[in-house]
C-alpha cells in the first residue's frame, strides 16, 4: 500500500523538486515530509506540494506519488478488485488495420456463403418448379447482372466515402435480399430481381475491400492482406457447401436462404460495435519504411486520399497494364464462376452422386484453395521482401493461377476412363492452384495506384462479372444443346485461361503509375 505523504517547509534544505508551480518560492526554501496533521491544518496558498527527499530521486517516482488519492493509488485499487488483467472488449489492443482486415474477411466468408447457396438449392428448386438447365442457368446468372452493374459505382463510392461504409451497405443489402428469395421463388421476375439485389450488395464489396487494403496495408504485407480478405471467399464456399445440404434435407431449401441471410444481418449489427473505435481511413503508404506517424495521421481522410471527384478515366484506358488486368480478370472469372455455379450439378449428374455427396465433393476445391492461398501469399511476400521485382512476382503467381486449372480441365475433359474420384482430385488441384491469383492479379490494383485501387478493381470486376452473366447461362444452353460437359463447361474455360496467360505475361505491370499526371 502506498503511503500518504504530507509536507512542511524547511529553509535549510537545498534539494527541492524543480517544478513550474514552485518557482514562486524564494530563498531556496524546500519542502520535506512532516506529519499528516501538520499539513492538513495548514492553508498556505496551495493544497499539496510533492518533493523528493533524495537529490537523485527519479521524476517518475514523484509522478507516481502524485497519483495517490486518499492514501490509495488507482492502479492498486484495480489490483485489489481483481481487474488488473481485464481486457475488454477482446479486440481493444488489436491494431486498427488488423481489425478492419479481419472483419472484412469475415464479411467475405458470408458473401460466398450467399453466393454458393443457390448452386446447391438450384437442384431441388429445379425439380419443384420444373426448370430446364437453360432456366436454371438464367436464374443463377441473374446474380451477376447486379454484380456487374455495381462494380464501378462501388469503386467510386469507396474512394469518396471509404471502403468501411460501403462494405456495411453491401452486406446489409445482400443479406436482406438473400432472405427474400424463398418468398418470391415462385414468381420468376421477383426471383431474378432478388438475385440482382444480392449481386449489387456483393458487387460493391471487392472494391470496398481493395480501398481498405490500399489505404491501410504497406507493400510488404499486401499479398497476405489480400489473400486473407479474399481468401474468406473460399472459406465461405466451404461453409456454404457444407451447411446447405443438411439444411435442405432437414428443413427444405428455403431454410438455406433464411439462415445465410441472418448471418449477414448479425455481422452488420456486430460490426457497428467493432467499428466504433476504427478510423474512417488511414494514411498507409506503399511500403512500411514510408509509414511515418509524423507525416500523416490516422484521421486523415477524404481531403488527402479520396476527396477528389476527378477520376482520370482516359488515363486508365491508355495503360496497357490496365488492359492486361481487365482481360485477365475476365478470363479468370469465366472459369471460376462457371465452375462455382455448375460443378455441384456436374458431380451430381456426370458422376452420379446424390445431393449431399455432390455438395461434399464440391467443397474440396475451395477447401484446398484455403491452403494454397496461405502458401501463395507467403511465397509472394517473401519474394518481394528479398528484392524480386513486384511485376515479376505478380506474373509468376498469375501464370500459375491460369495454367494449373487449364491443364487439369484438359485432363478431366478427355475421355481417359478415369474413375470419379480421380476426376475430382484433378479438378480440385487445378482450381485450388487458381488461388495464386490473389497474389497476382488481385494485388496489382493496389500496386500500380493505391489512390485509385478501388476504382481500378471496379473496372476490371465489371468486365470480370460478364462471364457470370454470359458464361453461366451459356454453359446451361450448351449443355442442353450438346449434352457434353467437356464442350459446355471445360472447353471455354480452357480457352480463356490460355489466352489470359499470354496477355498477362506480355502486358502486365505492377510499377506505380501517376494517372493524374498522365491527364
Coordinates of C-alpha atoms in Angstrom, one line a residue:
X1 CA 0.0 0.0 0.0
X2 CA 1.4 3.4 -0.9
X3 CA 1.7 5.9 1.9
X4 CA 0.1 9.3 2.0
X5 CA 2.9 11.8 2.2
X6 CA 2.5 15.2 3.7
X7 CA 5.0 18.1 3.8
X8 CA 6.1 21.2 5.7
X9 CA 8.6 23.9 4.8
X10 CA 12.3 23.9 5.5
X11 CA 14.6 26.8 4.7
X12 CA 17.9 24.9 5.1
X13 CA 17.4 22.0 2.7
X14 CA 19.0 22.6 -0.8
X15 CA 17.4 19.7 -2.6
X16 CA 14.0 20.5 -4.0
X17 CA 11.9 19.2 -6.9
X18 CA 12.1 21.7 -9.7
X19 CA 8.6 22.3 -10.9
X20 CA 7.0 25.4 -12.5
X21 CA 4.4 25.5 -9.8
X22 CA 7.1 26.0 -7.2
X23 CA 9.0 28.8 -8.9
X24 CA 7.4 31.5 -6.6
X25 CA 9.2 30.0 -3.6
X26 CA 12.3 32.1 -2.7
X27 CA 15.4 31.8 -0.5
X28 CA 15.9 28.2 -1.6
X29 CA 13.0 27.1 0.6
X30 CA 12.1 23.5 0.1
X31 CA 9.5 21.1 1.3
X32 CA 10.1 17.9 3.2
X33 CA 7.8 15.3 4.8
X34 CA 6.2 16.0 8.1
X35 CA 3.3 14.7 10.0
X36 CA -0.1 14.4 8.3
X37 CA -1.8 16.5 10.9
X38 CA 0.6 19.5 10.4
X39 CA -0.2 19.7 6.7
X40 CA -3.9 19.1 7.0
X41 CA -4.1 22.1 9.4
X42 CA -2.1 24.2 7.0
X43 CA -3.7 26.6 4.5
X44 CA -0.6 28.3 2.9
X45 CA -1.9 29.1 -0.6
X46 CA -1.6 25.6 -2.1
X47 CA -3.0 22.3 -1.1
X48 CA -0.2 19.8 -1.9
X49 CA 3.4 20.0 -2.9
X50 CA 5.4 16.9 -3.6
X51 CA 9.2 16.9 -3.2
X52 CA 11.9 14.3 -3.3
X53 CA 13.9 13.7 -0.2
X54 CA 16.9 12.3 -2.0
X55 CA 18.6 14.6 -4.6
X56 CA 18.8 11.9 -7.3
X57 CA 15.3 10.6 -6.9
X58 CA 13.6 9.8 -10.2
X59 CA 10.9 12.2 -11.5
X60 CA 8.7 9.3 -12.4
X61 CA 8.5 8.4 -8.7
X62 CA 7.2 11.9 -7.9
X63 CA 4.6 11.5 -10.6
X64 CA 3.6 8.1 -9.1
X65 CA 3.2 9.8 -5.7
X66 CA 1.1 12.5 -7.3
X67 CA -1.5 9.9 -8.4
X68 CA -2.3 9.0 -4.8
X69 CA -5.9 9.5 -3.8
X70 CA -6.6 9.4 0.0
X71 CA -3.7 7.1 0.6
X72 CA -4.6 4.5 -2.2
X73 CA -3.4 4.6 -5.8
X74 CA -5.9 3.9 -8.5
X75 CA -3.9 1.1 -10.0
X76 CA -3.7 -0.6 -6.6
X77 CA -7.5 -0.3 -6.3
X78 CA -7.8 -2.2 -9.6
X79 CA -5.4 -4.9 -8.4
X80 CA -7.3 -5.3 -5.1
X81 CA -10.6 -5.7 -7.0
X82 CA -9.1 -8.2 -9.5
X83 CA -9.4 -6.1 -12.6
X84 CA -5.7 -5.8 -13.4
X85 CA -5.8 -8.3 -16.3
X86 CA -9.2 -7.2 -17.6
X87 CA -9.0 -6.6 -21.4
X88 CA -12.4 -5.8 -22.8
X89 CA -13.5 -5.7 -25.5
X90 CA -11.3 -8.5 -26.8
X91 CA -10.2 -6.5 -29.8
X92 CA -9.2 -3.5 -27.7
X93 CA -5.5 -3.8 -28.2
X94 CA -5.6 -5.2 -31.8
X95 CA -4.0 -2.7 -34.3
X96 CA -6.6 -0.8 -36.3
X97 CA -5.7 -2.2 -39.7
X98 CA -6.0 -5.8 -38.4
X99 CA -9.5 -5.1 -37.0
X100 CA -10.6 -3.9 -40.4
X101 CA -8.9 -6.7 -42.3
X102 CA -10.4 -9.4 -40.0
X103 CA -13.9 -8.1 -40.1
X104 CA -13.7 -7.6 -43.9
X105 CA -12.5 -11.2 -44.3
X106 CA -15.5 -12.4 -42.2
X107 CA -17.8 -10.4 -44.5
X108 CA -16.3 -12.2 -47.5
X109 CA -17.0 -15.5 -45.8
X110 CA -20.7 -14.7 -45.6
X111 CA -20.5 -13.2 -49.1
X112 CA -19.7 -16.5 -50.8
X113 CA -22.0 -18.5 -48.5
X114 CA -24.8 -16.4 -50.0
X115 CA -23.3 -16.9 -53.5
X116 CA -23.0 -20.7 -53.4
X117 CA -26.2 -21.4 -51.6
X118 CA -28.1 -21.2 -54.9
X119 CA -25.8 -23.6 -56.7
X120 CA -26.9 -26.3 -54.2
X121 CA -30.5 -25.1 -53.8
X122 CA -31.0 -24.9 -57.6
X123 CA -31.2 -28.7 -57.8
X124 CA -34.3 -29.2 -55.6
X125 CA -35.7 -25.9 -56.8
X126 CA -35.4 -27.0 -60.4
X127 CA -37.3 -30.2 -59.5
X128 CA -40.0 -28.4 -57.7
X129 CA -40.6 -25.7 -60.3
X130 CA -39.8 -27.8 -63.4
X131 CA -36.9 -25.7 -64.6
X132 CA -34.7 -26.8 -67.5
X133 CA -30.9 -26.4 -67.5
X134 CA -31.4 -23.2 -69.5
X135 CA -33.8 -21.7 -67.0
X136 CA -31.6 -22.8 -64.1
X137 CA -28.7 -21.1 -65.8
X138 CA -30.7 -17.9 -66.2
X139 CA -31.6 -17.9 -62.5
X140 CA -28.0 -18.4 -61.5
X141 CA -26.7 -15.8 -63.9
X142 CA -29.1 -13.1 -62.7
X143 CA -26.9 -12.6 -59.6
X144 CA -24.1 -11.4 -61.9
X145 CA -26.3 -8.8 -63.6
X146 CA -26.4 -6.8 -60.3
X147 CA -22.8 -7.8 -59.6
X148 CA -21.6 -6.2 -62.9
X149 CA -23.8 -3.1 -62.5
X150 CA -22.4 -2.3 -59.0
X151 CA -18.7 -2.6 -59.7
X152 CA -17.9 0.9 -60.9
X153 CA -20.3 2.7 -58.5
X154 CA -18.9 0.6 -55.7
X155 CA -15.3 1.6 -56.5
X156 CA -16.2 5.3 -57.0
X157 CA -18.2 5.4 -53.7
X158 CA -15.5 3.6 -51.8
X159 CA -13.0 6.2 -52.9
X160 CA -15.2 9.1 -51.7
X161 CA -16.8 7.7 -48.6
X162 CA -14.3 5.0 -47.6
X163 CA -14.5 1.2 -48.0
X164 CA -15.7 0.7 -44.5
X165 CA -19.0 2.5 -45.1
X166 CA -19.6 0.9 -48.5
X167 CA -18.9 -2.6 -47.1
X168 CA -21.5 -2.2 -44.4
X169 CA -24.1 -1.1 -47.0
X170 CA -23.3 -4.0 -49.3
X171 CA -23.5 -6.7 -46.6
X172 CA -26.9 -5.4 -45.4
X173 CA -28.3 -5.3 -48.9
X174 CA -27.3 -8.7 -50.0
X175 CA -28.3 -10.3 -46.7
X176 CA -31.8 -8.9 -46.8
X177 CA -32.1 -9.9 -50.5
X178 CA -31.0 -13.4 -49.7
X179 CA -33.7 -13.8 -47.0
X180 CA -36.2 -12.6 -49.6
X181 CA -35.5 -15.4 -52.1
X182 CA -37.9 -18.0 -50.7
X183 CA -40.8 -15.5 -50.7
X184 CA -40.5 -14.8 -54.4
X185 CA -39.1 -18.1 -55.7
X186 CA -42.4 -19.0 -57.4
X187 CA -42.5 -15.7 -59.3
X188 CA -39.7 -15.6 -61.8
X189 CA -39.3 -11.8 -62.1
X190 CA -39.3 -11.5 -58.4
X191 CA -36.7 -14.2 -58.0
X192 CA -34.5 -12.7 -60.7
X193 CA -34.8 -9.3 -59.0
X194 CA -33.9 -10.6 -55.6
X195 CA -30.8 -12.2 -57.0
X196 CA -29.9 -9.0 -58.8
X197 CA -30.0 -7.2 -55.4
X198 CA -27.7 -9.9 -53.9
X199 CA -25.4 -9.2 -56.8
X200 CA -25.5 -5.5 -56.2
X201 CA -24.7 -5.9 -52.5
X202 CA -21.8 -8.3 -53.1
X203 CA -20.6 -6.3 -56.1
X204 CA -19.6 -3.3 -54.1
X205 CA -17.7 -5.4 -51.6
X206 CA -14.5 -6.2 -53.6
X207 CA -13.9 -2.5 -54.3
X208 CA -14.6 -1.6 -50.7
X209 CA -12.1 -4.2 -49.5
X210 CA -9.5 -3.1 -52.1
X211 CA -9.9 0.5 -50.9
X212 CA -9.3 -0.6 -47.3
X213 CA -6.2 -2.6 -48.2
X214 CA -4.8 0.2 -50.3
X215 CA -5.2 2.7 -47.5
X216 CA -4.1 0.6 -44.6
X217 CA -1.5 -2.0 -45.7
X218 CA 2.1 -1.5 -46.7
X219 CA 3.5 -3.2 -49.8
X220 CA 5.4 -6.0 -48.0
X221 CA 2.2 -7.1 -46.2
X222 CA -0.2 -6.6 -49.1
X223 CA -0.2 -10.1 -50.6
X224 CA -1.0 -11.6 -47.2
X225 CA -3.7 -9.0 -46.6
X226 CA -5.3 -9.5 -50.0
X227 CA -5.1 -13.3 -49.6
X228 CA -6.6 -13.2 -46.1
X229 CA -9.5 -11.0 -47.1
X230 CA -10.4 -12.6 -50.4
X231 CA -9.5 -16.0 -49.0
X232 CA -12.6 -15.6 -47.0
X233 CA -14.5 -16.3 -50.2
X234 CA -13.0 -19.8 -50.3
X235 CA -13.9 -20.4 -46.6
X236 CA -17.4 -19.1 -47.4
X237 CA -17.7 -21.6 -50.3
X238 CA -16.7 -24.4 -48.0
X239 CA -19.1 -23.5 -45.2
X240 CA -21.9 -22.8 -47.7
X241 CA -21.5 -26.1 -49.4
X242 CA -21.2 -28.0 -46.1
X243 CA -24.2 -26.4 -44.4
X244 CA -26.6 -26.2 -47.3
X245 CA -27.3 -29.9 -47.9
X246 CA -28.2 -30.9 -44.3
X247 CA -30.3 -27.7 -44.0
X248 CA -32.1 -28.5 -47.3
X249 CA -32.7 -32.2 -46.3
X250 CA -33.9 -31.3 -42.8
X251 CA -35.8 -28.1 -43.3
X252 CA -36.3 -27.6 -47.0
X253 CA -34.3 -25.4 -49.5
X254 CA -35.9 -22.3 -48.1
X255 CA -34.0 -22.6 -44.8
X256 CA -30.7 -22.0 -46.5
X257 CA -31.6 -18.5 -47.6
X258 CA -33.2 -17.6 -44.3
X259 CA -30.2 -18.7 -42.2
X260 CA -27.5 -17.4 -44.5
X261 CA -29.3 -14.0 -44.8
X262 CA -29.4 -13.9 -41.0
X263 CA -25.7 -14.4 -40.8
X264 CA -25.1 -11.2 -42.8
X265 CA -27.5 -9.2 -40.7
X266 CA -25.8 -10.3 -37.5
X267 CA -22.4 -9.3 -39.0
X268 CA -23.8 -5.9 -39.8
X269 CA -25.0 -5.3 -36.3
X270 CA -21.8 -6.6 -34.7
X271 CA -19.7 -4.5 -37.0
X272 CA -21.2 -1.4 -35.6
X273 CA -19.5 -2.1 -32.2
X274 CA -16.2 -3.1 -33.7
X275 CA -16.1 0.0 -35.9
X276 CA -16.8 2.4 -33.1
X277 CA -13.1 3.0 -32.4
X278 CA -11.9 2.5 -36.0
X279 CA -11.0 5.5 -38.2
X280 CA -12.8 6.1 -41.5
X281 CA -9.5 5.9 -43.3
X282 CA -5.8 5.9 -42.8
X283 CA -2.6 7.0 -44.5
X284 CA -0.9 3.8 -45.2
X285 CA 1.8 4.2 -47.8
X286 CA 3.4 2.0 -50.4
X287 CA 5.9 0.5 -48.0
X288 CA 6.5 0.1 -44.3
X289 CA 9.6 2.3 -44.5
X290 CA 7.4 5.2 -45.6
X291 CA 4.9 4.8 -42.8
X292 CA 5.7 7.7 -40.5
X293 CA 3.3 8.9 -37.8
X294 CA 4.7 12.4 -38.2
X295 CA 3.8 12.7 -41.8
X296 CA 0.1 11.8 -41.7
X297 CA -2.4 10.9 -39.0
X298 CA -4.9 8.1 -38.9
X299 CA -7.6 10.8 -39.0
X300 CA -6.5 12.0 -42.5
X301 CA -9.4 11.1 -44.7
X302 CA -11.1 12.5 -47.8
X303 CA -9.0 15.6 -48.2
X304 CA -5.8 13.8 -49.0
X305 CA -6.9 10.4 -50.3
X306 CA -10.4 10.1 -51.5
X307 CA -12.0 13.5 -51.7
X308 CA -11.4 14.3 -55.3
X309 CA -14.3 13.6 -57.7
X310 CA -12.0 13.9 -60.7
X311 CA -11.2 10.4 -62.0
X312 CA -8.7 10.1 -64.8
X313 CA -10.7 7.6 -66.9
X314 CA -8.8 8.4 -70.1
X315 CA -5.5 7.6 -68.4
X316 CA -6.8 4.3 -67.2
X317 CA -7.6 3.1 -70.6
X318 CA -4.4 4.4 -72.1
X319 CA -2.5 2.0 -69.9
X320 CA -1.5 -1.4 -71.2
X321 CA -1.2 -2.7 -67.7
X322 CA -4.9 -1.8 -67.0
X323 CA -6.0 -3.6 -70.2
X324 CA -4.0 -6.7 -69.1
X325 CA -5.8 -6.6 -65.7
X326 CA -9.1 -6.3 -67.5
X327 CA -8.7 -9.3 -69.7
X328 CA -7.0 -11.4 -67.1
X329 CA -9.9 -10.7 -64.7
X330 CA -12.4 -11.7 -67.5
X331 CA -10.5 -14.9 -68.2
X332 CA -10.2 -15.9 -64.5
X333 CA -13.8 -15.2 -63.8
X334 CA -15.0 -17.3 -66.7
X335 CA -13.5 -20.4 -65.2
X336 CA -14.3 -19.5 -61.6
X337 CA -17.9 -18.5 -62.0
X338 CA -18.8 -21.3 -64.3
X339 CA -17.3 -23.9 -62.0
X340 CA -18.8 -22.4 -58.9
X341 CA -22.3 -22.5 -60.4
X342 CA -22.1 -25.8 -62.3
X343 CA -19.7 -28.1 -60.5
X344 CA -22.3 -29.4 -58.0
X345 CA -24.6 -30.3 -60.9
X346 CA -21.7 -31.8 -62.8
X347 CA -20.8 -34.0 -59.9
X348 CA -24.4 -35.0 -59.3
X349 CA -25.3 -35.8 -62.9
X350 CA -22.0 -36.8 -64.5
X351 CA -20.5 -38.7 -61.6
X352 CA -23.9 -40.0 -60.3
X353 CA -23.6 -38.5 -56.8
X354 CA -26.6 -37.6 -54.7
X355 CA -27.1 -34.1 -53.4
X356 CA -25.1 -34.5 -50.2
X357 CA -22.3 -36.3 -51.9
X358 CA -22.1 -33.7 -54.7
X359 CA -22.0 -30.9 -52.2
X360 CA -19.3 -32.6 -50.2
X361 CA -17.2 -33.1 -53.3
X362 CA -17.8 -29.5 -54.3
X363 CA -16.3 -28.4 -51.0
X364 CA -12.9 -29.9 -51.9
X365 CA -11.7 -27.2 -54.4
X366 CA -12.4 -24.2 -52.2
X367 CA -11.1 -26.1 -49.1
X368 CA -7.9 -26.8 -50.9
X369 CA -7.8 -23.1 -52.0
X370 CA -7.6 -22.0 -48.4
X371 CA -4.4 -23.9 -48.0
X372 CA -3.0 -22.8 -51.3
X373 CA -3.9 -19.2 -50.6
X374 CA -1.8 -19.2 -47.4
X375 CA 1.2 -20.6 -49.2
X376 CA 0.9 -18.3 -52.2
X377 CA 0.7 -15.1 -50.1
X378 CA 3.8 -16.1 -48.1
X379 CA 5.6 -17.1 -51.3
X380 CA 4.8 -13.7 -53.0
X381 CA 5.6 -11.5 -50.0
X382 CA 8.9 -13.3 -49.4
X383 CA 10.0 -12.8 -53.0
X384 CA 9.2 -9.1 -52.8
X385 CA 11.0 -8.8 -49.4
X386 CA 14.0 -10.5 -50.9
X387 CA 14.2 -7.9 -53.7
X388 CA 12.5 -9.6 -56.5
X389 CA 10.7 -7.1 -58.7
X390 CA 7.0 -6.8 -57.9
X391 CA 5.9 -7.2 -61.5
X392 CA 7.9 -10.5 -61.9
X393 CA 6.2 -11.8 -58.7
X394 CA 2.7 -10.9 -59.9
X395 CA 3.4 -12.5 -63.3
X396 CA 4.6 -15.8 -61.7
X397 CA 1.6 -16.1 -59.4
X398 CA -1.0 -15.3 -62.1
X399 CA 0.6 -17.7 -64.6
X400 CA 0.3 -20.5 -62.0
X401 CA -3.3 -19.4 -61.4
X402 CA -4.2 -19.8 -65.1
X403 CA -2.1 -22.7 -66.4
X404 CA -2.9 -25.0 -63.4
X405 CA -6.7 -25.2 -63.9
X406 CA -6.3 -25.2 -67.7
X407 CA -4.1 -28.3 -67.5
X408 CA -6.4 -30.1 -65.1
X409 CA -9.6 -29.3 -67.1
X410 CA -7.9 -30.7 -70.2
X411 CA -7.2 -34.0 -68.3
X412 CA -10.8 -34.0 -67.0
X413 CA -12.4 -33.4 -70.4
X414 CA -10.5 -36.0 -72.3
X415 CA -12.0 -39.5 -72.0
X416 CA -9.2 -41.3 -70.3
X417 CA -11.5 -43.7 -68.4
X418 CA -10.7 -42.2 -65.1
X419 CA -12.8 -43.2 -62.1
X420 CA -14.8 -40.4 -60.5
X421 CA -12.5 -39.9 -57.5
X422 CA -9.6 -39.2 -59.8
X423 CA -11.5 -36.7 -61.8
X424 CA -12.5 -34.9 -58.6
X425 CA -8.9 -34.9 -57.4
X426 CA -7.6 -33.4 -60.7
X427 CA -10.2 -30.7 -60.7
X428 CA -9.7 -29.9 -57.0
X429 CA -5.9 -29.5 -57.6
X430 CA -6.3 -27.2 -60.6
X431 CA -9.0 -25.0 -59.1
X432 CA -7.1 -24.7 -55.8
X433 CA -4.0 -23.5 -57.6
X434 CA -6.0 -20.8 -59.3
X435 CA -6.0 -19.1 -55.9
X436 CA -2.5 -17.9 -56.8
X437 CA -4.4 -15.1 -58.5
X438 CA -4.9 -13.5 -55.1
X439 CA -1.2 -12.8 -55.0
X440 CA -1.1 -11.9 -58.7
X441 CA -3.9 -10.0 -60.4
X442 CA -5.7 -9.0 -57.2
X443 CA -2.7 -7.3 -55.8
X444 CA -1.9 -5.4 -59.0
X445 CA -4.6 -2.8 -58.5
X446 CA -3.0 -1.6 -55.2
X447 CA 0.5 -1.9 -56.7
X448 CA 0.0 0.5 -59.6
X449 CA -2.2 3.0 -57.8
X450 CA -3.2 2.9 -54.2
X451 CA -5.3 6.0 -54.6
X452 CA -7.4 4.6 -57.5
X453 CA -7.2 0.9 -56.5
X454 CA -10.9 0.6 -55.7
X455 CA -11.9 2.2 -59.0
X456 CA -9.5 0.1 -61.0
X457 CA -10.9 -3.0 -59.3
X458 CA -14.4 -1.7 -60.1
X459 CA -13.4 -1.5 -63.8
X460 CA -11.8 -5.0 -64.0
X461 CA -14.5 -6.6 -61.9
X462 CA -17.2 -5.1 -64.1
X463 CA -15.7 -6.9 -67.1
X464 CA -15.0 -9.9 -64.8
X465 CA -18.7 -10.1 -64.0
X466 CA -19.6 -10.6 -67.6
X467 CA -18.7 -14.3 -67.6
X468 CA -21.1 -14.7 -64.7
X469 CA -23.8 -13.4 -66.8
X470 CA -22.9 -14.8 -70.2
X471 CA -20.7 -17.8 -69.2
X472 CA -23.1 -19.3 -66.6
X473 CA -26.1 -19.0 -68.8
X474 CA -24.2 -20.1 -71.9
X475 CA -23.0 -23.2 -70.1
X476 CA -26.6 -24.2 -69.4
X477 CA -27.6 -23.6 -73.0
X478 CA -24.6 -25.5 -74.4
X479 CA -25.4 -28.4 -72.0
X480 CA -28.9 -28.6 -73.3
X481 CA -27.6 -28.4 -76.9
X482 CA -24.6 -30.8 -76.8
X483 CA -25.2 -32.8 -73.6
X484 CA -21.5 -32.6 -73.1
X485 CA -19.8 -31.2 -70.0
X486 CA -16.5 -31.1 -71.9
X487 CA -17.9 -28.8 -74.5
X488 CA -20.2 -26.7 -72.4
X489 CA -18.1 -26.3 -69.2
X490 CA -14.4 -27.1 -69.7
X491 CA -13.6 -26.1 -73.3
X492 CA -14.5 -22.3 -73.0
X493 CA -12.7 -22.1 -69.7
X494 CA -9.5 -23.7 -71.1
X495 CA -9.5 -21.2 -74.0
X496 CA -9.7 -18.2 -71.7
X497 CA -7.1 -19.5 -69.2
X498 CA -4.6 -19.9 -72.0
X499 CA -5.2 -16.6 -73.8
X500 CA -5.3 -14.8 -70.4
X501 CA -1.8 -16.2 -69.6
X502 CA -0.4 -14.9 -72.9
X503 CA -1.8 -11.4 -72.4
X504 CA -0.8 -11.2 -68.8
X505 CA 2.8 -12.2 -69.5
X506 CA 3.0 -9.7 -72.4
X507 CA 1.5 -6.6 -70.8
X508 CA 1.0 -6.8 -67.0
X509 CA 2.9 -4.5 -64.8
X510 CA 3.0 -3.6 -61.1
X511 CA 5.0 -0.4 -61.4
X512 CA 3.2 2.6 -59.7
X513 CA 1.5 4.9 -62.2
X514 CA 0.6 8.5 -61.6
X515 CA -2.6 8.6 -63.6
X516 CA -3.3 12.2 -62.7
X517 CA -0.1 13.3 -64.3
X518 CA -0.9 11.5 -67.5
X519 CA -4.0 13.6 -67.9

